[in-house]
Structure formats: structure tokens, C-alpha cells
Amino acid sequence: GQQVQQSPASLVLQEGENAELQCNFSTSLNSMQWFYQRPGGSLVSLFYNPSGTKQSGRLTSTTVIKERRSSLHISSSQTTDSGTYLCALASSFSKLVFGQGTSLSVVP
Amino acid sequence: GGIITQTPKFLIGQEGQKLTLKCQQNFNHDTMYWYRQDSGKGLRLIYYSITENDLQKGDLSEGYDASREKKSSFSLTVTSAQKNEMAVFLCASNGPNYAEQFFGPGTRLTVL
């Protein structure tokens, strides 16, 4: 089965609402990254977070290895947050295995 | 800081043609990767290289060759382009010990 599962697949928010994106994994973890991608754009690394909680502005990432999950919390969403959010983990060596992504749309 | 550049940004080829994509990084990273991203799907690993002249196959290596002649550059060759290979190809690199991976801007491949 899939090693990395992301949910939800898509999400529509009103501007100002919060969102919680989930990433569940079935394999051992050596690193976890969250990326942001605009349509037609490249991947921008948001967090490198193998364990614990990290915050950057309105974004917070929490990885709980025991529970095999990582989450990305977006607070006070803005229209410019729209795009695709991808989680990826490395279990063996540094090869990243990606989830299918969450497509986020923030409407005014 | 550093940067990863990919050339060309857009690549158009004929079916059956051999096509080469190039990637350069100035992070001085040892490990480099080529991923393929199909529309609406996640990324899949094609090839990676842990040092100069090293090549390792990923999950999607059939139909591709790679070359790592210098530490700073990693090339990917589509040996015989097919219409079902139209996708965005992303190059990445990272340092040792499961370090954070950084990505280039991508090359969009179209096959006519």
C-alpha cells in the first residue's frame, strides 16, 4: 500500500479560516518535509521537520513519530495561500517519498 | 544559500526523439535527484546520485538515462520520448544525513 497518505485531497476555505492538513505514513521515518507548490511552479520547502513542532509565521508543522503522522496548520488563511501542499518523508537513505498532495483554495 | 537551475524551462520533442534535461546546483551538495511530476499526481523518483559518477535507479528509471559528470551537475536523458511521458521534471539536491532537500524550477516536457 501507499507509504504516505495525505488528507484531505482538496480543501476550500473562506479567507481568515484555519486549516489542518494531515500526512500519515506507514514506514519508518528519518526526515519529513512539507512543500508548497503553485500551479506550474516549483516546490518551495516550508518545513524540514523530522520530529516535534516548528512554526513559521502563520504556519505550524507538527510531526509525531510514534503516531506516524505529521500535520501542517495554516492559521488565518489568505488568498495567496492557495496552491498545493505536499508532504514527503525519507525512510531509507534520503530518497523522498511524496504524498499525493492537498489542493487548497482560499476564497475572499 | 544556494540555487538549483534547470535547463531548458520548456522542452518540446517528437515522439521517439532522444532528449536531455540539465540541472546545476551551487550548494556543494553531494546528492542529487531527478523526479517526475505528472499532472495532478505526486512526485516519483527517476534517478539519484550520491556523488560524482555515481548513479542509482529510482522507481521510474525505465526509459531514462542519467549522467553525473561533475558534483555540481546532473543530467537526465529521455531515451525515446513518448506522449505519455509529458510531465514536469524536477531536479533536487541535499546534503548528508537526511538533510533538507531543495528543488529546482522544473522542466516541462511536451511530446508531439
Short mmCIF file of C-alpha atoms in Angstrom, two decimals:
data_model
loop_
_atom_site.label_atom_id
_atom_site.label_comp_id
_atom_site.label_asym_id
_atom_site.label_seq_id
_atom_site.Cartn_x
_atom_site.Cartn_y
_atom_site.Cartn_z
CA GLY A 1 0.00 0.00 0.00
CA GLN A 2 0.89 3.68 -0.12
CA GLN A 3 3.62 4.68 2.30
CA VAL A 4 2.46 8.29 2.60
CA GLN A 5 -1.17 9.34 2.67
CA GLN A 6 -2.29 12.95 2.70
CA SER A 7 -5.67 14.30 3.62
CA PRO A 8 -7.80 15.99 2.61
CA ALA A 9 -7.21 15.74 -1.14
CA SER A 10 -8.74 19.18 -1.61
CA LEU A 11 -9.98 21.96 0.62
CA VAL A 12 -11.81 25.25 0.12
CA LEU A 13 -11.56 27.92 2.81
CA GLN A 14 -13.01 31.34 3.33
CA GLU A 15 -10.28 33.89 3.87
CA GLY A 16 -9.46 34.07 7.56
CA GLU A 17 -10.34 30.43 8.34
CA ASN A 18 -7.81 27.96 9.70
CA ALA A 19 -6.83 24.65 8.10
CA GLU A 20 -5.19 21.43 9.25
CA LEU A 21 -3.52 19.24 6.63
CA GLN A 22 -2.56 15.69 7.56
CA CYS A 23 0.13 13.31 6.44
CA ASN A 24 0.11 9.70 7.68
CA PHE A 25 2.91 7.30 6.98
CA SER A 26 3.30 3.55 7.28
CA THR A 27 7.09 3.29 7.25
CA SER A 28 9.95 4.34 9.49
CA LEU A 29 10.93 7.97 9.21
CA ASN A 30 14.28 9.70 9.03
CA SER A 31 13.12 13.05 7.70
CA MET A 32 9.86 14.82 6.95
CA GLN A 33 9.39 17.85 4.73
CA TRP A 34 6.40 19.96 3.81
CA PHE A 35 6.38 21.74 0.45
CA TYR A 36 4.21 24.35 -1.21
CA GLN A 37 3.61 24.45 -4.97
CA ARG A 38 1.73 27.00 -7.07
CA PRO A 39 0.22 25.74 -10.35
CA GLY A 40 3.09 25.47 -12.81
CA GLY A 41 5.58 26.35 -10.10
CA SER A 42 8.37 24.58 -8.35
CA LEU A 43 8.40 23.12 -4.85
CA VAL A 44 9.15 25.54 -2.06
CA SER A 45 10.28 23.92 1.18
CA LEU A 46 8.08 25.10 4.05
CA PHE A 47 9.37 22.90 6.84
CA TYR A 48 12.04 20.31 7.41
CA ASN A 49 10.62 18.67 10.50
CA PRO A 50 11.59 15.08 11.38
CA SER A 51 10.04 15.42 14.85
CA GLY A 52 8.39 17.93 17.13
CA THR A 53 6.80 21.26 16.30
CA LYS A 54 8.08 24.11 14.18
CA GLN A 55 6.43 27.42 13.42
CA SER A 56 6.97 29.98 10.72
CA GLY A 57 4.58 32.91 10.68
CA ARG A 58 1.05 31.57 10.22
CA LEU A 59 2.26 28.03 9.51
CA THR A 60 2.93 25.34 12.10
CA SER A 61 4.22 21.84 11.44
CA THR A 62 3.98 19.01 13.99
CA THR A 63 5.47 15.56 13.49
CA VAL A 64 4.71 12.75 15.96
CA ILE A 65 6.84 9.77 15.02
CA LYS A 66 5.14 7.33 17.45
CA GLU A 67 1.77 8.04 15.89
CA ARG A 68 3.23 8.03 12.35
CA ARG A 69 1.74 11.37 11.41
CA SER A 70 2.70 14.90 10.53
CA SER A 71 0.40 17.90 10.23
CA LEU A 72 0.55 21.36 8.75
CA HIS A 73 -1.63 24.01 10.36
CA ILE A 74 -2.43 27.21 8.49
CA SER A 75 -3.96 29.96 10.58
CA SER A 76 -5.88 33.00 9.33
CA SER A 77 -5.72 31.81 5.72
CA GLN A 78 -5.18 34.29 2.88
CA THR A 79 -5.96 34.02 -0.82
CA THR A 80 -2.22 33.86 -1.52
CA ASP A 81 -2.07 30.56 0.42
CA SER A 82 -3.92 28.85 -2.45
CA GLY A 83 -1.95 26.08 -4.11
CA THR A 84 -0.88 22.51 -3.47
CA TYR A 85 0.74 21.35 -0.24
CA LEU A 86 2.86 18.20 -0.34
CA CYS A 87 4.41 16.19 2.44
CA ALA A 88 7.38 13.92 1.82
CA LEU A 89 9.36 11.59 4.01
CA ALA A 90 12.66 9.78 3.73
CA SER A 91 12.83 6.35 5.31
CA SER A 92 15.91 4.82 3.73
CA PHE A 93 18.78 6.99 2.59
CA SER A 94 17.50 10.43 1.61
CA LYS A 95 15.06 9.40 -1.11
CA LEU A 96 11.84 11.29 -0.56
CA VAL A 97 8.51 9.53 -0.89
CA PHE A 98 5.74 12.04 -1.58
CA GLY A 99 2.10 12.11 -0.65
CA GLN A 100 -0.46 12.92 -3.33
CA GLY A 101 -0.88 16.48 -2.06
CA THR A 102 -3.68 18.69 -0.76
CA SER A 103 -5.07 21.25 -3.17
CA LEU A 104 -6.05 24.33 -1.17
CA SER A 105 -8.23 27.12 -2.46
CA VAL A 106 -8.80 30.20 -0.29
CA VAL A 107 -11.64 32.40 -1.47
CA PRO A 108 -12.29 36.03 -0.46
CA GLY B 1 22.31 29.81 0.49
CA GLY B 2 22.37 28.35 -2.95
CA ILE B 3 20.33 27.79 -6.04
CA ILE B 4 19.36 25.00 -8.41
CA THR B 5 18.93 25.85 -12.08
CA GLN B 6 17.32 23.64 -14.71
CA THR B 7 17.54 23.99 -18.47
CA PRO B 8 15.56 24.25 -20.58
CA LYS B 9 12.43 25.51 -18.84
CA PHE B 10 10.27 24.10 -21.65
CA LEU B 11 11.28 21.18 -23.86
CA ILE B 12 9.32 20.12 -26.92
CA GLY B 13 10.25 16.98 -28.79
CA GLN B 14 8.95 14.49 -31.30
CA GLU B 15 7.86 11.00 -30.38
CA GLY B 16 10.87 8.68 -30.42
CA GLN B 17 13.37 11.52 -30.05
CA LYS B 18 16.22 11.46 -27.53
CA LEU B 19 16.02 14.48 -25.23
CA THR B 20 18.33 15.77 -22.50
CA LEU B 21 17.47 17.83 -19.44
CA LYS B 22 20.17 19.56 -17.38
CA CYS B 23 20.46 20.56 -13.74
CA GLN B 24 23.10 22.60 -11.90
CA GLN B 25 23.40 23.33 -8.15
CA ASN B 26 25.80 25.59 -6.25
CA PHE B 27 25.00 24.30 -2.76
CA ASN B 28 28.01 21.98 -2.99
CA HIS B 29 25.63 19.12 -2.17
CA ASP B 30 26.78 15.55 -2.72
CA THR B 31 23.39 14.04 -3.55
CA MET B 32 21.21 14.99 -6.50
CA TYR B 33 17.85 13.68 -7.71
CA TRP B 34 15.54 13.66 -10.70
CA TYR B 35 11.79 13.43 -10.06
CA ARG B 36 8.87 13.33 -12.45
CA GLN B 37 5.58 15.02 -11.64
CA ASP B 38 2.53 14.10 -13.70
CA SER B 39 -0.42 16.46 -13.72
CA GLY B 40 -2.47 16.09 -10.56
CA LYS B 41 -0.13 13.50 -9.10
CA GLY B 42 2.71 13.39 -6.62
CA LEU B 43 6.38 13.15 -7.47
CA ARG B 44 8.15 9.93 -8.40
CA LEU B 45 11.88 9.36 -8.27
CA ILE B 46 13.61 8.56 -11.58
CA TYR B 47 17.33 8.57 -10.74
CA TYR B 48 19.58 9.81 -7.97
CA SER B 49 23.30 10.17 -7.46
CA ILE B 50 25.19 10.27 -4.16
CA THR B 51 28.44 11.58 -5.60
CA GLU B 52 30.21 12.39 -8.84
CA ASN B 53 29.98 9.49 -11.34
CA ASP B 54 27.52 7.58 -9.14
CA LEU B 55 24.06 6.63 -10.46
CA GLN B 56 21.20 4.88 -8.65
CA LYS B 57 17.88 3.89 -10.19
CA GLY B 58 14.66 5.14 -8.67
CA ASP B 59 11.14 3.78 -9.05
CA LEU B 60 10.65 5.11 -12.58
CA SER B 61 14.02 4.67 -14.31
CA GLU B 62 12.87 2.67 -17.35
CA GLY B 63 13.14 4.81 -20.48
CA TYR B 64 15.64 7.21 -18.90
CA ASP B 65 19.41 7.53 -18.56
CA ALA B 66 21.30 9.85 -16.24
CA SER B 67 24.78 11.29 -16.01
CA ARG B 68 26.68 12.88 -13.09
CA GLU B 69 30.00 14.00 -14.55
CA LYS B 70 30.57 16.79 -12.03
CA LYS B 71 29.49 17.27 -8.43
CA SER B 72 27.50 20.35 -9.40
CA SER B 73 25.59 18.94 -12.37
CA PHE B 74 23.20 16.09 -13.05
CA SER B 75 21.67 15.37 -16.48
CA LEU B 76 18.66 13.28 -17.39
CA THR B 77 18.10 11.79 -20.85
CA VAL B 78 14.76 10.61 -22.14
CA THR B 79 15.95 7.82 -24.45
CA SER B 80 12.89 7.70 -26.70
CA ALA B 81 10.24 10.28 -25.91
CA GLN B 82 6.66 9.05 -25.68
CA LYS B 83 3.42 11.02 -25.44
CA ASN B 84 2.60 9.50 -22.05
CA GLU B 85 5.82 10.99 -20.67
CA MET B 86 4.58 14.57 -20.85
CA ALA B 87 5.21 15.87 -17.37
CA VAL B 88 7.28 18.29 -15.30
CA PHE B 89 10.74 17.05 -14.40
CA LEU B 90 12.18 18.36 -11.16
CA CYS B 91 15.80 18.26 -10.04
CA ALA B 92 16.71 18.35 -6.34
CA SER B 93 19.76 18.15 -4.11
CA ASN B 94 20.62 17.78 -0.45
CA GLY B 95 23.49 17.43 1.93
CA PRO B 96 24.31 14.35 4.06
CA ASN B 97 22.37 12.63 6.85
CA TYR B 98 18.78 13.03 5.61
CA ALA B 99 19.23 16.78 5.22
CA GLU B 100 16.60 19.09 3.81
CA GLN B 101 16.08 18.72 0.08
CA PHE B 102 15.91 21.71 -2.26
CA PHE B 103 14.27 21.77 -5.68
CA GLY B 104 14.88 23.47 -9.00
CA PRO B 105 12.18 25.30 -11.01
CA GLY B 106 11.45 22.32 -13.28
CA THR B 107 11.45 21.46 -16.98
CA ARG B 108 8.09 20.95 -18.66
CA LEU B 109 8.26 18.27 -21.36
CA THR B 110 5.84 18.19 -24.28
CA VAL B 111 5.94 15.36 -26.83
CA LEU B 112 4.33 15.94 -30.22
#
